[in-house]
PDB file of C-alpha atoms in Angstrom:
ATOM      1  CA  UNK A   1     -13.232 -13.473  20.762  1.00  0.00           C
ATOM      2  CA  UNK A   2     -11.555 -10.595  22.593  1.00  0.00           C
ATOM      3  CA  UNK A   3     -12.155  -6.913  21.924  1.00  0.00           C
ATOM      4  CA  UNK A   4      -8.581  -6.633  20.619  1.00  0.00           C
ATOM      5  CA  UNK A   5      -9.204  -9.465  18.145  1.00  0.00           C
ATOM      6  CA  UNK A   6     -12.356  -7.712  16.942  1.00  0.00           C
ATOM      7  CA  UNK A   7     -10.431  -4.452  16.548  1.00  0.00           C
ATOM      8  CA  UNK A   8      -7.659  -6.168  14.588  1.00  0.00           C
ATOM      9  CA  UNK A   9     -10.118  -7.968  12.289  1.00  0.00           C
ATOM     10  CA  UNK A  10     -11.934  -4.749  11.438  1.00  0.00           C
ATOM     11  CA  UNK A  11      -8.724  -2.740  11.086  1.00  0.00           C
ATOM     12  CA  UNK A  12      -7.388  -5.378   8.689  1.00  0.00           C
ATOM     13  CA  UNK A  13     -10.499  -5.109   6.518  1.00  0.00           C
ATOM     14  CA  UNK A  14     -10.222  -1.303   6.538  1.00  0.00           C
ATOM     15  CA  UNK A  15      -6.534  -1.618   5.662  1.00  0.00           C
ATOM     16  CA  UNK A  16      -7.499  -3.802   2.694  1.00  0.00           C
ATOM     17  CA  UNK A  17     -10.064  -1.147   1.707  1.00  0.00           C
ATOM     18  CA  UNK A  18      -7.385   1.553   1.619  1.00  0.00           C
ATOM     19  CA  UNK A  19      -4.670  -0.558  -0.046  1.00  0.00           C
ATOM     20  CA  UNK A  20      -6.933  -1.777  -2.835  1.00  0.00           C
ATOM     21  CA  UNK A  21      -8.686   1.580  -3.107  1.00  0.00           C
ATOM     22  CA  UNK A  22     -11.995  -0.281  -3.073  1.00  0.00           C
ATOM     23  CA  UNK A  23     -15.313   1.444  -3.262  1.00  0.00           C
ATOM     24  CA  UNK A  24     -17.382   1.410  -0.100  1.00  0.00           C
ATOM     25  CA  UNK A  25     -19.813  -1.038  -1.710  1.00  0.00           C
ATOM     26  CA  UNK A  26     -16.944  -3.435  -2.568  1.00  0.00           C
ATOM     27  CA  UNK A  27     -15.685  -3.373   1.007  1.00  0.00           C
ATOM     28  CA  UNK A  28     -19.196  -3.872   2.367  1.00  0.00           C
ATOM     29  CA  UNK A  29     -19.565  -6.917   0.134  1.00  0.00           C
ATOM     30  CA  UNK A  30     -16.213  -8.266   1.322  1.00  0.00           C
ATOM     31  CA  UNK A  31     -17.370  -7.929   4.920  1.00  0.00           C
ATOM     32  CA  UNK A  32     -20.129 -10.452   4.163  1.00  0.00           C
ATOM     33  CA  UNK A  33     -17.598 -12.953   2.844  1.00  0.00           C
ATOM     34  CA  UNK A  34     -16.441 -14.663   6.035  1.00  0.00           C
ATOM     35  CA  UNK A  35     -13.259 -15.828   4.326  1.00  0.00           C
ATOM     36  CA  UNK A  36     -12.083 -12.234   4.578  1.00  0.00           C
ATOM     37  CA  UNK A  37     -10.913 -10.775   7.861  1.00  0.00           C
ATOM     38  CA  UNK A  38     -14.208 -10.242   9.706  1.00  0.00           C
ATOM     39  CA  UNK A  39     -15.597 -13.340  11.354  1.00  0.00           C
ATOM     40  CA  UNK A  40     -18.748 -12.433  13.262  1.00  0.00           C
ATOM     41  CA  UNK A  41     -22.048 -10.667  12.713  1.00  0.00           C
ATOM     42  CA  UNK A  42     -20.952  -8.026  15.258  1.00  0.00           C
ATOM     43  CA  UNK A  43     -17.868  -7.249  13.176  1.00  0.00           C
ATOM     44  CA  UNK A  44     -19.891  -7.055   9.959  1.00  0.00           C
ATOM     45  CA  UNK A  45     -22.316  -4.601  11.564  1.00  0.00           C
ATOM     46  CA  UNK A  46     -19.460  -2.424  12.814  1.00  0.00           C
ATOM     47  CA  UNK A  47     -17.797  -2.401   9.382  1.00  0.00           C
ATOM     48  CA  UNK A  48     -21.051  -1.328   7.733  1.00  0.00           C
ATOM     49  CA  UNK A  49     -21.529   1.460  10.300  1.00  0.00           C
ATOM     50  CA  UNK A  50     -17.957   2.645   9.774  1.00  0.00           C
ATOM     51  CA  UNK A  51     -18.293   2.673   5.999  1.00  0.00           C
ATOM     52  CA  UNK A  52     -21.629   4.503   6.217  1.00  0.00           C
ATOM     53  CA  UNK A  53     -19.884   7.245   8.241  1.00  0.00           C
ATOM     54  CA  UNK A  54     -16.482   7.094   6.549  1.00  0.00           C
ATOM     55  CA  UNK A  55     -16.569  10.602   5.061  1.00  0.00           C
ATOM     56  CA  UNK A  56     -17.362  12.183   8.430  1.00  0.00           C
ATOM     57  CA  UNK A  57     -14.759  10.075  10.235  1.00  0.00           C
ATOM     58  CA  UNK A  58     -12.088  11.136   7.730  1.00  0.00           C
ATOM     59  CA  UNK A  59     -13.171  14.777   8.104  1.00  0.00           C
ATOM     60  CA  UNK A  60     -12.800  14.474  11.899  1.00  0.00           C
ATOM     61  CA  UNK A  61      -9.311  13.027  11.457  1.00  0.00           C
ATOM     62  CA  UNK A  62      -8.294  15.740   8.980  1.00  0.00           C
ATOM     63  CA  UNK A  63      -9.394  18.453  11.438  1.00  0.00           C
ATOM     64  CA  UNK A  64      -6.962  17.115  14.017  1.00  0.00           C
ATOM     65  CA  UNK A  65      -3.866  16.418  11.912  1.00  0.00           C
ATOM     66  CA  UNK A  66      -0.897  18.774  11.953  1.00  0.00           C
ATOM     67  CA  UNK A  67      -1.169  21.737   9.570  1.00  0.00           C
ATOM     68  CA  UNK A  68      -0.159  20.679   6.085  1.00  0.00           C
ATOM     69  CA  UNK A  69      -1.049  17.036   6.674  1.00  0.00           C
ATOM     70  CA  UNK A  70      -4.093  15.332   5.194  1.00  0.00           C
ATOM     71  CA  UNK A  71      -5.590  11.884   5.668  1.00  0.00           C
ATOM     72  CA  UNK A  72      -4.513  10.744   2.203  1.00  0.00           C
ATOM     73  CA  UNK A  73      -0.870  11.289   3.139  1.00  0.00           C
ATOM     74  CA  UNK A  74      -0.954   8.774   6.016  1.00  0.00           C
ATOM     75  CA  UNK A  75       0.120   5.154   5.668  1.00  0.00           C
ATOM     76  CA  UNK A  76      -2.742   2.810   4.853  1.00  0.00           C
ATOM     77  CA  UNK A  77      -2.430   0.964   8.154  1.00  0.00           C
ATOM     78  CA  UNK A  78      -2.496   4.213  10.128  1.00  0.00           C
ATOM     79  CA  UNK A  79      -5.584   5.268   8.175  1.00  0.00           C
ATOM     80  CA  UNK A  80      -7.311   2.028   9.142  1.00  0.00           C
ATOM     81  CA  UNK A  81      -6.346   2.322  12.809  1.00  0.00           C
ATOM     82  CA  UNK A  82      -7.425   5.965  13.002  1.00  0.00           C
ATOM     83  CA  UNK A  83     -10.747   5.326  11.269  1.00  0.00           C
ATOM     84  CA  UNK A  84     -11.639   2.459  13.589  1.00  0.00           C
ATOM     85  CA  UNK A  85     -10.442   4.349  16.659  1.00  0.00           C
ATOM     86  CA  UNK A  86     -12.457   7.471  15.837  1.00  0.00           C
ATOM     87  CA  UNK A  87     -15.494   5.259  15.253  1.00  0.00           C
ATOM     88  CA  UNK A  88     -14.998   3.653  18.671  1.00  0.00           C
ATOM     89  CA  UNK A  89     -14.706   7.029  20.398  1.00  0.00           C
ATOM     90  CA  UNK A  90     -17.554   8.795  18.612  1.00  0.00           C
ATOM     91  CA  UNK A  91     -20.066   6.050  17.867  1.00  0.00           C
ATOM     92  CA  UNK A  92     -19.441   3.375  20.511  1.00  0.00           C
ATOM     93  CA  UNK A  93     -18.449   5.864  23.224  1.00  0.00           C
ATOM     94  CA  UNK A  94     -15.522   3.708  24.275  1.00  0.00           C
ATOM     95  CA  UNK A  95     -13.219   5.386  26.765  1.00  0.00           C
ATOM     96  CA  UNK A  96     -10.706   7.583  24.951  1.00  0.00           C
ATOM     97  CA  UNK A  97      -7.854   6.233  27.107  1.00  0.00           C
ATOM     98  CA  UNK A  98      -8.705   2.637  26.169  1.00  0.00           C
ATOM     99  CA  UNK A  99      -8.991   3.467  22.466  1.00  0.00           C
ATOM    100  CA  UNK A 100      -5.679   5.342  22.409  1.00  0.00           C
ATOM    101  CA  UNK A 101      -3.875   2.570  24.276  1.00  0.00           C
ATOM    102  CA  UNK A 102      -5.292  -0.126  21.999  1.00  0.00           C
ATOM    103  CA  UNK A 103      -4.522   1.874  18.838  1.00  0.00           C
ATOM    104  CA  UNK A 104      -0.907   2.393  19.865  1.00  0.00           C
ATOM    105  CA  UNK A 105      -0.438  -1.261  20.844  1.00  0.00           C
ATOM    106  CA  UNK A 106      -1.903  -2.466  17.536  1.00  0.00           C
ATOM    107  CA  UNK A 107       0.193  -0.049  15.467  1.00  0.00           C
ATOM    108  CA  UNK A 108       3.362  -1.033  17.326  1.00  0.00           C
ATOM    109  CA  UNK A 109       2.684  -4.683  16.576  1.00  0.00           C
ATOM    110  CA  UNK A 110       1.301  -4.525  13.018  1.00  0.00           C
ATOM    111  CA  UNK A 111       2.112  -1.063  11.657  1.00  0.00           C
ATOM    112  CA  UNK A 112       4.273  -0.386   8.635  1.00  0.00           C
ATOM    113  CA  UNK A 113       6.487   2.244  10.189  1.00  0.00           C
ATOM    114  CA  UNK A 114       7.767   3.493  13.504  1.00  0.00           C
ATOM    115  CA  UNK A 115       6.301   7.017  13.331  1.00  0.00           C
ATOM    116  CA  UNK A 116       2.999   6.682  15.138  1.00  0.00           C
ATOM    117  CA  UNK A 117       3.346   9.325  17.846  1.00  0.00           C
ATOM    118  CA  UNK A 118       0.855  11.615  16.097  1.00  0.00           C
ATOM    119  CA  UNK A 119      -1.915   9.006  16.541  1.00  0.00           C
ATOM    120  CA  UNK A 120      -2.112   9.756  20.254  1.00  0.00           C
ATOM    121  CA  UNK A 121      -2.553  13.482  19.609  1.00  0.00           C
ATOM    122  CA  UNK A 122      -5.171  13.026  16.897  1.00  0.00           C
ATOM    123  CA  UNK A 123      -7.229  10.601  18.946  1.00  0.00           C
ATOM    124  CA  UNK A 124      -6.953  12.729  22.065  1.00  0.00           C
ATOM    125  CA  UNK A 125      -8.421  15.700  20.163  1.00  0.00           C
ATOM    126  CA  UNK A 126     -11.246  13.955  18.307  1.00  0.00           C
TER     127      UNK A 126
END
């Protein structure tokens, strides 16, 4: 399984979390059900770490959005991509350039809308 596939699996579960407005405990439980989007123990562990730090990750994103914008206003897919990307930068210490490139490529391919230019700025400032 490639790193991109892992990213996409986790982003898809986070997307589901935001679309369904699940509680953190519901999403954690879904991560244990391998019929959902995560397929490996590594992915499950990452999802749990993300959900345990979700409030702080969202706060970090909010601090770097344009004035007048808040996390809740973003599309659900962009929320998922930003949350996973911030987690990768802050917790996994993945190179910022790699994370930004991967986030933009994933959003271009799977995102709901064309306006994703702000993702680069937010991730560059986190």
